[in-house]
Amino acid sequence: MKLKKTMALVLGALVFSATGYLILDSKTTVAEIETMPVTHNNLSELESRSQLIVTGIPISSKNHVIRDEKGFTEEAFTITSFKVDNVYANKSGVKINEGDIIKVAEPVYTVDNGLKPGRTQFVIEDYEAMQKSERYLLVLRPDLKYPDLNVIVGVNEGKYNLDTSEKRVVNEKTGKFKDELIGKYNIK
């Protein structure tokens, strides 16, 4: 009888521990990386650094993390596949049409903490990753290392959620740029 009680207690403790670990392992901690991003004084400066201005929706995302032989992170970002619904400016030299899928590098990535429960999401300058099925206006330029990848110009100054009236103000100019771009290109 004592053996059955002991086995039941041990089994209960194992189930409790495993459940606790799984719950803790599903949590994501956010770590902000502060940088010195390029900021723009006006819309003209923002547009002059860009090669592509589009609207569309993100359809999938995946982490891109490259580590050196010692395990240190060399480069990391999220590659988001973005379905274009309108092209407003294109100086890239690459023909992009409505319905095309382009790749966009987002300055955010997530890593598993290994044996320590949970994941850590690293974000640059309070950037929020694009949400699937929400519509965005993006101001982009080609990546210097990966020719099929586009980079958001000015981090938060080059990405605007069109499905919300909220002007997410990371700095005081971002809401103004969103309104100016919508007005200039008659974006609906």
mmCIF file of C-alpha atoms in Angstrom:
data_model
loop_
_atom_site.group_PDB
_atom_site.id
_atom_site.type_symbol
_atom_site.label_atom_id
_atom_site.label_comp_id
_atom_site.label_asym_id
_atom_site.label_seq_id
_atom_site.Cartn_x
_atom_site.Cartn_y
_atom_site.Cartn_z
ATOM 1 C CA MET A 1 0.000 0.000 0.000
ATOM 2 C CA LYS A 2 2.844 2.361 0.907
ATOM 3 C CA LEU A 3 4.524 1.633 -2.455
ATOM 4 C CA LYS A 4 1.352 2.603 -4.343
ATOM 5 C CA LYS A 5 1.139 5.907 -2.436
ATOM 6 C CA THR A 6 4.799 6.652 -3.132
ATOM 7 C CA MET A 7 4.406 5.832 -6.831
ATOM 8 C CA ALA A 8 1.258 7.973 -7.033
ATOM 9 C CA LEU A 9 3.063 10.897 -5.369
ATOM 10 C CA VAL A 10 6.089 10.539 -7.649
ATOM 11 C CA LEU A 11 3.872 10.285 -10.731
ATOM 12 C CA GLY A 12 1.872 13.325 -9.586
ATOM 13 C CA ALA A 13 5.064 15.308 -8.993
ATOM 14 C CA LEU A 14 6.376 14.359 -12.461
ATOM 15 C CA VAL A 15 3.126 15.368 -14.158
ATOM 16 C CA PHE A 16 3.053 18.630 -12.183
ATOM 17 C CA SER A 17 6.699 19.382 -13.036
ATOM 18 C CA ALA A 18 6.260 18.543 -16.723
ATOM 19 C CA THR A 19 3.128 20.688 -16.957
ATOM 20 C CA GLY A 20 4.887 23.571 -15.219
ATOM 21 C CA TYR A 21 7.877 23.317 -17.553
ATOM 22 C CA LEU A 22 5.629 23.272 -20.642
ATOM 23 C CA ILE A 23 3.766 26.348 -19.425
ATOM 24 C CA LEU A 24 7.000 28.204 -18.665
ATOM 25 C CA ASP A 25 8.527 27.066 -21.978
ATOM 26 C CA SER A 26 5.638 28.646 -23.905
ATOM 27 C CA LYS A 27 6.318 32.133 -22.510
ATOM 28 C CA THR A 28 8.254 34.712 -24.513
ATOM 29 C CA THR A 29 10.345 37.409 -22.851
ATOM 30 C CA VAL A 30 11.012 40.588 -24.831
ATOM 31 C CA ALA A 31 14.510 42.085 -24.807
ATOM 32 C CA GLU A 32 14.924 45.466 -26.461
ATOM 33 C CA ILE A 33 18.091 46.273 -28.361
ATOM 34 C CA GLU A 34 18.807 49.979 -28.472
ATOM 35 C CA THR A 35 20.546 51.286 -31.561
ATOM 36 C CA MET A 36 21.135 54.590 -33.260
ATOM 37 C CA PRO A 37 18.678 54.283 -36.155
ATOM 38 C CA VAL A 38 18.700 56.714 -39.020
ATOM 39 C CA THR A 39 15.854 59.160 -38.530
ATOM 40 C CA HIS A 40 14.372 61.464 -41.111
ATOM 41 C CA ASN A 41 13.456 65.119 -40.728
ATOM 42 C CA ASN A 42 10.692 65.000 -43.317
ATOM 43 C CA LEU A 43 8.891 62.736 -45.766
ATOM 44 C CA SER A 44 11.181 63.778 -48.616
ATOM 45 C CA GLU A 45 14.227 62.417 -46.735
ATOM 46 C CA LEU A 46 12.417 59.159 -45.968
ATOM 47 C CA GLU A 47 11.401 58.694 -49.605
ATOM 48 C CA SER A 48 14.873 59.571 -50.920
ATOM 49 C CA ARG A 49 16.370 56.648 -48.948
ATOM 50 C CA SER A 50 13.711 54.259 -50.234
ATOM 51 C CA GLN A 51 13.410 52.346 -53.473
ATOM 52 C CA LEU A 52 9.984 50.800 -52.991
ATOM 53 C CA ILE A 53 6.718 51.939 -51.389
ATOM 54 C CA VAL A 54 4.009 49.268 -51.237
ATOM 55 C CA THR A 55 0.915 48.154 -49.378
ATOM 56 C CA GLY A 56 -0.068 44.574 -48.664
ATOM 57 C CA ILE A 57 -0.316 41.879 -46.029
ATOM 58 C CA PRO A 58 2.272 39.617 -44.404
ATOM 59 C CA ILE A 59 1.539 35.952 -45.070
ATOM 60 C CA SER A 60 4.333 34.148 -43.227
ATOM 61 C CA SER A 61 7.443 34.810 -41.173
ATOM 62 C CA LYS A 62 10.544 32.895 -40.181
ATOM 63 C CA ASN A 63 13.575 33.637 -38.061
ATOM 64 C CA HIS A 64 16.917 34.170 -39.750
ATOM 65 C CA VAL A 65 19.719 33.711 -37.224
ATOM 66 C CA ILE A 66 23.329 33.036 -38.208
ATOM 67 C CA ARG A 67 25.863 32.183 -35.527
ATOM 68 C CA ASP A 68 29.639 31.954 -35.696
ATOM 69 C CA GLU A 69 31.642 28.843 -34.766
ATOM 70 C CA LYS A 70 31.569 29.854 -31.076
ATOM 71 C CA GLY A 71 27.791 30.238 -31.032
ATOM 72 C CA PHE A 72 27.658 34.032 -31.029
ATOM 73 C CA THR A 73 24.968 35.678 -33.145
ATOM 74 C CA GLU A 74 26.396 37.260 -36.295
ATOM 75 C CA GLU A 75 23.136 38.399 -37.871
ATOM 76 C CA ALA A 76 19.527 37.972 -36.900
ATOM 77 C CA PHE A 77 16.167 39.211 -38.128
ATOM 78 C CA THR A 78 12.785 37.901 -39.221
ATOM 79 C CA ILE A 79 12.125 37.304 -42.910
ATOM 80 C CA THR A 80 8.481 38.064 -43.652
ATOM 81 C CA SER A 81 6.815 37.067 -46.911
ATOM 82 C CA PHE A 82 4.665 40.040 -47.882
ATOM 83 C CA LYS A 83 1.892 39.891 -50.496
ATOM 84 C CA VAL A 84 1.787 43.200 -52.374
ATOM 85 C CA ASP A 85 -1.626 44.677 -53.130
ATOM 86 C CA ASN A 86 -0.409 48.038 -54.508
ATOM 87 C CA VAL A 87 2.909 49.524 -55.636
ATOM 88 C CA TYR A 88 3.095 53.299 -55.140
ATOM 89 C CA ALA A 89 6.758 53.924 -55.958
ATOM 90 C CA ASN A 90 9.355 51.579 -57.428
ATOM 91 C CA LYS A 91 12.912 52.716 -58.149
ATOM 92 C CA SER A 92 14.364 49.259 -57.490
ATOM 93 C CA GLY A 93 14.648 48.193 -61.114
ATOM 94 C CA VAL A 94 12.744 44.986 -60.293
ATOM 95 C CA LYS A 95 9.215 44.734 -61.667
ATOM 96 C CA ILE A 96 6.762 44.172 -58.816
ATOM 97 C CA ASN A 97 3.057 43.701 -59.486
ATOM 98 C CA GLU A 98 -0.106 43.392 -57.444
ATOM 99 C CA GLY A 99 -0.196 39.881 -55.939
ATOM 100 C CA ASP A 100 3.584 39.390 -55.979
ATOM 101 C CA ILE A 101 5.255 38.100 -52.833
ATOM 102 C CA ILE A 102 8.321 40.009 -51.660
ATOM 103 C CA LYS A 103 10.627 39.278 -48.722
ATOM 104 C CA VAL A 104 10.939 41.885 -45.984
ATOM 105 C CA ALA A 105 13.537 41.857 -43.199
ATOM 106 C CA GLU A 106 11.956 42.863 -39.897
ATOM 107 C CA PRO A 107 14.253 43.981 -37.051
ATOM 108 C CA VAL A 108 12.949 41.387 -34.603
ATOM 109 C CA TYR A 109 13.809 37.748 -33.946
ATOM 110 C CA THR A 110 13.075 35.040 -31.388
ATOM 111 C CA VAL A 111 15.419 32.420 -29.957
ATOM 112 C CA ASP A 112 14.699 29.382 -27.825
ATOM 113 C CA ASN A 113 16.404 29.567 -24.435
ATOM 114 C CA GLY A 114 17.512 25.934 -24.627
ATOM 115 C CA LEU A 115 17.112 24.042 -21.366
ATOM 116 C CA LYS A 116 16.018 27.209 -19.598
ATOM 117 C CA PRO A 117 12.237 27.458 -20.112
ATOM 118 C CA GLY A 118 10.844 29.949 -22.606
ATOM 119 C CA ARG A 119 11.954 32.001 -25.560
ATOM 120 C CA THR A 120 13.462 35.464 -25.869
ATOM 121 C CA GLN A 121 12.293 37.893 -28.530
ATOM 122 C CA PHE A 122 14.845 40.554 -29.420
ATOM 123 C CA VAL A 123 13.411 43.793 -30.825
ATOM 124 C CA ILE A 124 15.190 46.849 -32.156
ATOM 125 C CA GLU A 125 13.968 50.309 -31.159
ATOM 126 C CA ASP A 126 10.560 49.148 -29.851
ATOM 127 C CA TYR A 127 9.665 47.642 -33.244
ATOM 128 C CA GLU A 128 6.526 45.484 -33.391
ATOM 129 C CA ALA A 129 6.448 42.635 -35.911
ATOM 130 C CA MET A 130 3.780 42.741 -38.604
ATOM 131 C CA GLN A 131 0.663 40.723 -37.805
ATOM 132 C CA LYS A 132 -0.669 38.265 -40.377
ATOM 133 C CA SER A 133 -3.791 39.376 -42.242
ATOM 134 C CA GLU A 134 -3.373 43.036 -41.242
ATOM 135 C CA ARG A 135 -2.642 45.519 -44.020
ATOM 136 C CA TYR A 136 0.546 47.584 -43.974
ATOM 137 C CA LEU A 137 2.199 50.422 -45.849
ATOM 138 C CA LEU A 138 5.937 49.799 -46.185
ATOM 139 C CA VAL A 139 8.776 52.089 -47.235
ATOM 140 C CA LEU A 140 11.602 49.777 -48.329
ATOM 141 C CA ARG A 141 15.070 49.582 -49.801
ATOM 142 C CA PRO A 142 16.990 46.505 -51.013
ATOM 143 C CA ASP A 143 19.245 44.767 -48.496
ATOM 144 C CA LEU A 144 22.945 45.179 -49.251
ATOM 145 C CA LYS A 145 23.835 41.527 -48.577
ATOM 146 C CA TYR A 146 20.747 39.656 -49.819
ATOM 147 C CA PRO A 147 19.468 41.023 -53.162
ATOM 148 C CA ASP A 148 16.012 39.396 -52.897
ATOM 149 C CA LEU A 149 15.387 40.900 -49.449
ATOM 150 C CA ASN A 150 13.948 44.335 -48.661
ATOM 151 C CA VAL A 151 14.708 46.341 -45.529
ATOM 152 C CA ILE A 152 12.293 48.740 -43.843
ATOM 153 C CA VAL A 153 13.682 52.275 -44.100
ATOM 154 C CA GLY A 154 14.037 54.001 -40.738
ATOM 155 C CA VAL A 155 12.802 50.994 -38.699
ATOM 156 C CA ASN A 156 9.502 52.381 -37.335
ATOM 157 C CA GLU A 157 9.395 55.297 -39.783
ATOM 158 C CA GLY A 158 8.931 52.929 -42.730
ATOM 159 C CA LYS A 159 6.149 50.588 -41.518
ATOM 160 C CA TYR A 160 2.542 51.598 -40.901
ATOM 161 C CA ASN A 161 -0.455 49.445 -40.015
ATOM 162 C CA LEU A 162 -3.346 50.580 -42.229
ATOM 163 C CA ASP A 163 -5.957 48.513 -40.359
ATOM 164 C CA THR A 164 -5.758 50.701 -37.289
ATOM 165 C CA SER A 165 -6.362 54.385 -36.811
ATOM 166 C CA GLU A 166 -3.849 54.367 -33.971
ATOM 167 C CA LYS A 167 -0.732 56.305 -34.816
ATOM 168 C CA ARG A 168 1.902 54.357 -32.978
ATOM 169 C CA VAL A 169 4.260 57.136 -32.044
ATOM 170 C CA VAL A 170 7.761 55.842 -31.464
ATOM 171 C CA ASN A 171 8.924 59.337 -32.246
ATOM 172 C CA GLU A 172 6.770 62.338 -33.001
ATOM 173 C CA LYS A 173 7.310 62.147 -36.772
ATOM 174 C CA THR A 174 6.021 58.621 -37.445
ATOM 175 C CA GLY A 175 2.310 59.499 -37.245
ATOM 176 C CA LYS A 176 2.906 62.532 -39.436
ATOM 177 C CA PHE A 177 4.760 60.451 -42.052
ATOM 178 C CA LYS A 178 1.897 57.929 -42.147
ATOM 179 C CA ASP A 179 -0.662 60.687 -42.795
ATOM 180 C CA GLU A 180 1.559 62.347 -45.412
ATOM 181 C CA LEU A 181 2.159 59.075 -47.289
ATOM 182 C CA ILE A 182 -1.553 58.203 -47.254
ATOM 183 C CA GLY A 183 -2.399 61.668 -48.583
ATOM 184 C CA LYS A 184 0.356 61.821 -51.193
ATOM 185 C CA TYR A 185 -0.372 58.394 -52.710
ATOM 186 C CA ASN A 186 -4.134 58.452 -52.052
ATOM 187 C CA ILE A 187 -3.899 55.181 -50.119
ATOM 188 C CA LYS A 188 -7.190 53.692 -49.015
#
